[in-house]
Short mmCIF file of C-alpha atoms and ligand atoms in Angstrom, two decimals:
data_model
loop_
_atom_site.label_atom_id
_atom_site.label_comp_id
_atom_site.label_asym_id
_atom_site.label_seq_id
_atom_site.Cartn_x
_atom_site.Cartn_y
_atom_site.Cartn_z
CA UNK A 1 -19.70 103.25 37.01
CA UNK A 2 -16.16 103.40 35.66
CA UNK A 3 -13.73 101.45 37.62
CA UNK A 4 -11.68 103.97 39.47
CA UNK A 5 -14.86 106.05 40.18
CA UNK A 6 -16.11 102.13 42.07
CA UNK A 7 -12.75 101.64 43.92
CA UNK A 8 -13.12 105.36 45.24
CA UNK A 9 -16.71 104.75 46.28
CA UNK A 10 -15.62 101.63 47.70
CA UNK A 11 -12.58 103.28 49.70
CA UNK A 12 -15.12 105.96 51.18
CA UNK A 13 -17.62 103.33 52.40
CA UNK A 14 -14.52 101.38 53.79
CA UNK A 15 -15.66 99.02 51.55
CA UNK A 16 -12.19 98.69 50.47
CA UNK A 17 -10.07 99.07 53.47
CA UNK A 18 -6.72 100.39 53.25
CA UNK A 19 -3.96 98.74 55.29
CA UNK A 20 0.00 100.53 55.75
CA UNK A 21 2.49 97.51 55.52
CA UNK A 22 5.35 100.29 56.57
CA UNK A 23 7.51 101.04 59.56
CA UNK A 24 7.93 104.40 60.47
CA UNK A 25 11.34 106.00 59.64
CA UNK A 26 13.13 107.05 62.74
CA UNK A 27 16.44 107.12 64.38
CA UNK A 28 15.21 103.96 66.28
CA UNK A 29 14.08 101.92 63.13
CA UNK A 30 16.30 98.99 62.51
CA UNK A 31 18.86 98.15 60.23
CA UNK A 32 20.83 95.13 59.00
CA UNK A 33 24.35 94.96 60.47
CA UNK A 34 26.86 92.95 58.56
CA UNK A 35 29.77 91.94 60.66
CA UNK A 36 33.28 93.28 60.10
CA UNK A 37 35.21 93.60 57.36
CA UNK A 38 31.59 94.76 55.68
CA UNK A 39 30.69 97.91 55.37
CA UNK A 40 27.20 98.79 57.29
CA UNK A 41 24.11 100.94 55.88
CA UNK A 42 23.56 104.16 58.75
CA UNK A 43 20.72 104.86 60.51
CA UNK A 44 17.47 106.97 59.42
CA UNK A 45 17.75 110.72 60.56
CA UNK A 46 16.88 113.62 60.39
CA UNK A 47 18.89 117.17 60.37
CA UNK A 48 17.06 120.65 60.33
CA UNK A 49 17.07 123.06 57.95
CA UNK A 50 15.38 125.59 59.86
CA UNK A 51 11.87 125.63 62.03
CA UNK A 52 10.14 129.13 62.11
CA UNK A 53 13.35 130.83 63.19
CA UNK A 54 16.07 132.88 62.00
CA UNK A 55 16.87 130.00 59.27
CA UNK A 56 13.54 130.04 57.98
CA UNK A 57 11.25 132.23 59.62
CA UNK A 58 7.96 130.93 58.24
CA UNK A 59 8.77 127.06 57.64
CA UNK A 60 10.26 123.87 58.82
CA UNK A 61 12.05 121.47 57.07
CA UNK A 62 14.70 118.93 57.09
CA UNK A 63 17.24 117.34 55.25
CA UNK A 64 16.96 113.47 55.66
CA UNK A 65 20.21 110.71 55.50
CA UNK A 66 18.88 107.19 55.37
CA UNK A 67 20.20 103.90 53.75
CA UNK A 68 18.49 103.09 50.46
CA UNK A 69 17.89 99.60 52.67
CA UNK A 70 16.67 101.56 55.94
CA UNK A 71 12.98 100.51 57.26
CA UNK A 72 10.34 98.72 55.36
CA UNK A 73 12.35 99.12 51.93
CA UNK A 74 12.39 98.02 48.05
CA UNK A 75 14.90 95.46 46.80
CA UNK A 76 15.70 96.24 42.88
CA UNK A 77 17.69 93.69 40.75
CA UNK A 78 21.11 95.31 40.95
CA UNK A 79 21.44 95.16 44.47
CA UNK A 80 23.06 92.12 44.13
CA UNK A 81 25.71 90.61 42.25
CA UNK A 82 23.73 87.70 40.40
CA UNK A 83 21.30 91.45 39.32
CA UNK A 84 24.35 93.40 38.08
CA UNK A 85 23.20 94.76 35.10
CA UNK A 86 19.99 94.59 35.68
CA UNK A 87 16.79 97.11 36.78
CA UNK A 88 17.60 99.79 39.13
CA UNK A 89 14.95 101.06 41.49
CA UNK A 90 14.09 103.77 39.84
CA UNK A 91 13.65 101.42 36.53
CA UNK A 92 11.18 98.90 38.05
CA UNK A 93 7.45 98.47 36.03
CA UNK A 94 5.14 100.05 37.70
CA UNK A 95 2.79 97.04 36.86
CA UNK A 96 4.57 94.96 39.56
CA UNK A 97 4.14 98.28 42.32
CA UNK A 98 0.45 97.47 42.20
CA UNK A 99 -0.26 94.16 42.44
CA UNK A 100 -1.73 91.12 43.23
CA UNK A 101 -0.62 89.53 46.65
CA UNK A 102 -1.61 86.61 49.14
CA UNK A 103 0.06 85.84 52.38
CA UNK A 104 1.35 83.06 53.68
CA UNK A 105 1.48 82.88 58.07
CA UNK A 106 3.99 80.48 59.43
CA UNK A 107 4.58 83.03 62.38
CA UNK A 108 3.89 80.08 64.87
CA UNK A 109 6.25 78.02 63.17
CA UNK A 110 8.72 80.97 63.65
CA UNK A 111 7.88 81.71 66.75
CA UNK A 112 8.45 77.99 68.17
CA UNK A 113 12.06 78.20 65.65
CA UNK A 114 13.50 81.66 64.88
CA UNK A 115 15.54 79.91 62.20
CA UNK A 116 12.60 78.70 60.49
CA UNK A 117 13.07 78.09 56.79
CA UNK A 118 9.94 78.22 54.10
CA UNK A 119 10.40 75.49 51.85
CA UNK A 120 8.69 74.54 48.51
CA UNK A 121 6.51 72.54 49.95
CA UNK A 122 4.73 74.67 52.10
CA UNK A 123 3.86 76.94 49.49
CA UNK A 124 2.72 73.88 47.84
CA UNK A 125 0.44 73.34 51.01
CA UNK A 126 -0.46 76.67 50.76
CA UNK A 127 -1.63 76.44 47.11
CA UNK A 128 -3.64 73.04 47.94
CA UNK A 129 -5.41 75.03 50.56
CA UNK A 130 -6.03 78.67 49.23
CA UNK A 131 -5.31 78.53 45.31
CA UNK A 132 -2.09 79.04 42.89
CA UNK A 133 0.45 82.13 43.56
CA UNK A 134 -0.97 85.20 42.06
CA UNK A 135 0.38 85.74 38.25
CA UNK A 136 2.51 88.78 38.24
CA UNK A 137 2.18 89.16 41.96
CA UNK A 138 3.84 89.09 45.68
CA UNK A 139 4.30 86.54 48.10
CA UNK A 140 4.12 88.17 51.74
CA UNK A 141 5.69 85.33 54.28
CA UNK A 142 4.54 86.19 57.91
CA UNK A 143 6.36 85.40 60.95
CA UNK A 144 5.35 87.71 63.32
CA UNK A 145 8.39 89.61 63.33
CA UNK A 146 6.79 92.79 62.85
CA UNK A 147 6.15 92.66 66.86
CA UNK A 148 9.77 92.81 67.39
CA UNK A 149 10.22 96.24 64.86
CA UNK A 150 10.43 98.35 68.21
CA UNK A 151 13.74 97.02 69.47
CA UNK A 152 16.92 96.75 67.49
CA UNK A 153 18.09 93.84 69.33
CA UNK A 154 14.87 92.27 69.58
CA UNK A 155 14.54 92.51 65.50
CA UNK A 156 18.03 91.17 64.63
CA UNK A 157 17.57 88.50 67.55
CA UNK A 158 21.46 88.19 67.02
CA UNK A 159 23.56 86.08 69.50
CA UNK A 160 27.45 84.73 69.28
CA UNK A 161 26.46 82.49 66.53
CA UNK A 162 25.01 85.54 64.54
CA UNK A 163 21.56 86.57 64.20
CA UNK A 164 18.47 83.93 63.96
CA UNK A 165 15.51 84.87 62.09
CA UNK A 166 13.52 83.20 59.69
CA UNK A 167 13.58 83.04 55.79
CA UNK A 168 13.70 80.28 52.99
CA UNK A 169 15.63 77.57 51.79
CA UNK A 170 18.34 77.43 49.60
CA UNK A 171 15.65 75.44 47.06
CA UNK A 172 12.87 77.56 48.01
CA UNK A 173 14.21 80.81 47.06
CA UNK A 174 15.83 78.75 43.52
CA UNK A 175 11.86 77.77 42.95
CA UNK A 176 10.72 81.29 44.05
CA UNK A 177 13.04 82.86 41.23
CA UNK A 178 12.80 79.98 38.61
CA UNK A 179 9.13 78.02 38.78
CA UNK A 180 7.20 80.58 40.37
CA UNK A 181 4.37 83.24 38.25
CA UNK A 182 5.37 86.07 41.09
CA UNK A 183 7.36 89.43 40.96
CA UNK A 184 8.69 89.43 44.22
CA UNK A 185 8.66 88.42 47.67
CA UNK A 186 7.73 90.66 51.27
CA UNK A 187 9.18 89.90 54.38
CA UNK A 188 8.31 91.32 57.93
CA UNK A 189 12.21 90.81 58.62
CA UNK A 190 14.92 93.03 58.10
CA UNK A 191 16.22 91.53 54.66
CA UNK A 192 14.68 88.80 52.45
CA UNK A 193 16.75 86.07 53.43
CA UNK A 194 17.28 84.28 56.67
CA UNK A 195 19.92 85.86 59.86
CA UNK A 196 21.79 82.62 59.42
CA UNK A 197 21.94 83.09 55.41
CA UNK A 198 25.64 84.27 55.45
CA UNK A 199 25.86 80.22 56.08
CA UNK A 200 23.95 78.95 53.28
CA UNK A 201 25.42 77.75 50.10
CA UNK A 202 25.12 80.01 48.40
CA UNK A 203 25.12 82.80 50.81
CA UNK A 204 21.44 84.78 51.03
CA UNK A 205 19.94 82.55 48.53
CA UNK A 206 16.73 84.96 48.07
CA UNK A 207 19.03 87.65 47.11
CA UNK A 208 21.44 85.59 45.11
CA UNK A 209 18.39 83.45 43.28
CA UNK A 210 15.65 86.22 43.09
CA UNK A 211 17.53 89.29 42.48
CA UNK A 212 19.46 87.33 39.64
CA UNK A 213 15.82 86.41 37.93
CA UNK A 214 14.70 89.70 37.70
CA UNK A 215 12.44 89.82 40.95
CA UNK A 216 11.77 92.32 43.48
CA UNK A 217 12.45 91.64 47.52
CA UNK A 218 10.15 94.07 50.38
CA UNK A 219 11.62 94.20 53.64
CA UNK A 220 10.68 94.94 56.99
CA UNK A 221 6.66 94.96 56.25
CA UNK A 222 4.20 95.60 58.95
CA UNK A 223 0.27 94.52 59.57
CA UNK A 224 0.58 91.33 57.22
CA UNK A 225 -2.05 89.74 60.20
CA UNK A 226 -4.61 92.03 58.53
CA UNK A 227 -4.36 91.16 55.37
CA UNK A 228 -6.38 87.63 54.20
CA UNK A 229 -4.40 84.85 52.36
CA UNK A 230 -5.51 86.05 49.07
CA UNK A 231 -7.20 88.73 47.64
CA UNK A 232 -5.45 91.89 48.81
CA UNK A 233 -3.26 94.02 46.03
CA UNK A 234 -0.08 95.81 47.50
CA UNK A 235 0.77 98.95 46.33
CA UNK A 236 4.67 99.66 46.78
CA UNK A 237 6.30 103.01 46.30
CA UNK A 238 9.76 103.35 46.11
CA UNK A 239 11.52 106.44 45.29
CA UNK A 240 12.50 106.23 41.56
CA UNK A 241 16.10 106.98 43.23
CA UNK A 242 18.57 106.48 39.41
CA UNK A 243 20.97 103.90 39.54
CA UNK A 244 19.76 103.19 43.16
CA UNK A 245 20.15 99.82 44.91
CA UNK A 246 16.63 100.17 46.50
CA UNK A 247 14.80 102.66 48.69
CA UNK A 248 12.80 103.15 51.37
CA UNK A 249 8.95 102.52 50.01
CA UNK A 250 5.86 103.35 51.67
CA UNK A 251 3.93 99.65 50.88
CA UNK A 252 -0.33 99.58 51.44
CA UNK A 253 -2.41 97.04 50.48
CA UNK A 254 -5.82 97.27 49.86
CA UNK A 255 -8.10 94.60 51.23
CA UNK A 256 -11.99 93.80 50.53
CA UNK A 257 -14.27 93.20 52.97
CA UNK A 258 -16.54 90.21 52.13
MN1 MN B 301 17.51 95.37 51.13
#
């Protein structure tokens, strides 16, 4: 059987399963906010064309505003500065939008420390226990901050001292960009790099490091606890928006059952 007309069968005998890694887009889903003198992204929303009524008598429809970094989102190269030059969203391959990609769970490690950092050698760990990185693939880091998603305040976890959630090392994200085979790298928080980034040298080292090399960052992803460490392939869509920093992507994975 050909092997489209095999993932199909598999899909229909949930075989395959298919898992949505996205937040829903609404006026409530979180975004980053950068403290002042920084400009800030706005909110998701909606605004009505017309809905069976004078407007339009026989349709509904809405015009939508939304960050291109609003929900569970794409990252291209040129969003930052270390990228300038480089691909736009609408220019990324579509060979690294479906893709290879394992997960890696330290969400009791963030859990216990909401600044937790992944460093190189707990992807080494991970590696020793479960096999190398996927070539041409996606790291997805879990830390359970997909259960905060529902709260603004709860996601951003932000206090005097600025907001505290996890990410990577200064080294980590220079080995994620440099050393490792992967295209990119999924987080379940609201950017790629840690809240207390701004305070790393350099500043947001995943954007500054990955970004720079080429690679792709996924924000905000949901449902990484059903996904197995390896195995799965992610399929990201973001809108081919030109000369766009990003967009918001709807991001599935499909998953095997053995
Ligand atoms: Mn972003």
């Amino acid at each position: 059987m050909p092997v489209l007309d095999q993932l199909i069968a598999a899909i229909r005998s949930s075989t395959v399963t298919i898992v949505d890694l996205t937040a829903r887009l609404e006026a409530t889903t979180p975004v980053i906010q950068l403290p002042e003198p920084f400009a800030n992204t706005v909110s998701f929303s909606l605004q009505e064309i017309s809905r069976y009524d004078d407007r339009g008598p026989a349709w509904y429809w809405n015009n939508i505003s939304t960050g291109e970094h609003t929900g569970t989102h794409f990252d291209a190269p040129v969003h930052w500065i270390t990228g300038a030059g480089r691909e736009d969203v609408a220019s990324v391959p579509l060979n690294c939008m479906i893709a290879p990609a394992v997960v890696l769970d330290f969400s009791k490690e963030a859990a216990a420390n909401n600044d937790f950092l992944l460093e190189v050698g707990h992807i080494k760990q991970w590696e020793a226990d479960h096999g190398p990185l996927p070539d041409g693939g996606w790291l997805l880091y879990r830390t359970g901050w997909d259960a905060r998603s529902a709260s603004q305040q709860e996601f951003l976890n932000a206090d005097e001292s600025g907001p505290h959630t996890p990410g990577v090392s200064v080294e980590c994200a220079r080995w994620l960009a440099d050393e490792a085979p992967l295209v990119g790298i999924g987080v379940e928080t609201v950017g790629t790099d840690a809240g207390a980034a701004h305070s790393f040298d350099p500043p947001f080292p995943c954007h500054s490091a990955l970004l720079g090399a080429g690679k792709f960052g996924l924000t905000q992803l949901q449902n990484l606890a059903s996904l197995p460490p390896s195995g799965a392939v992610l399929i990201a869509g973001p809108l081919p928006i030109t000369g766009g920093s990003g967009s918001p992507a709807r991001v599935l994975a499909l998953v095997e059952k053995t």
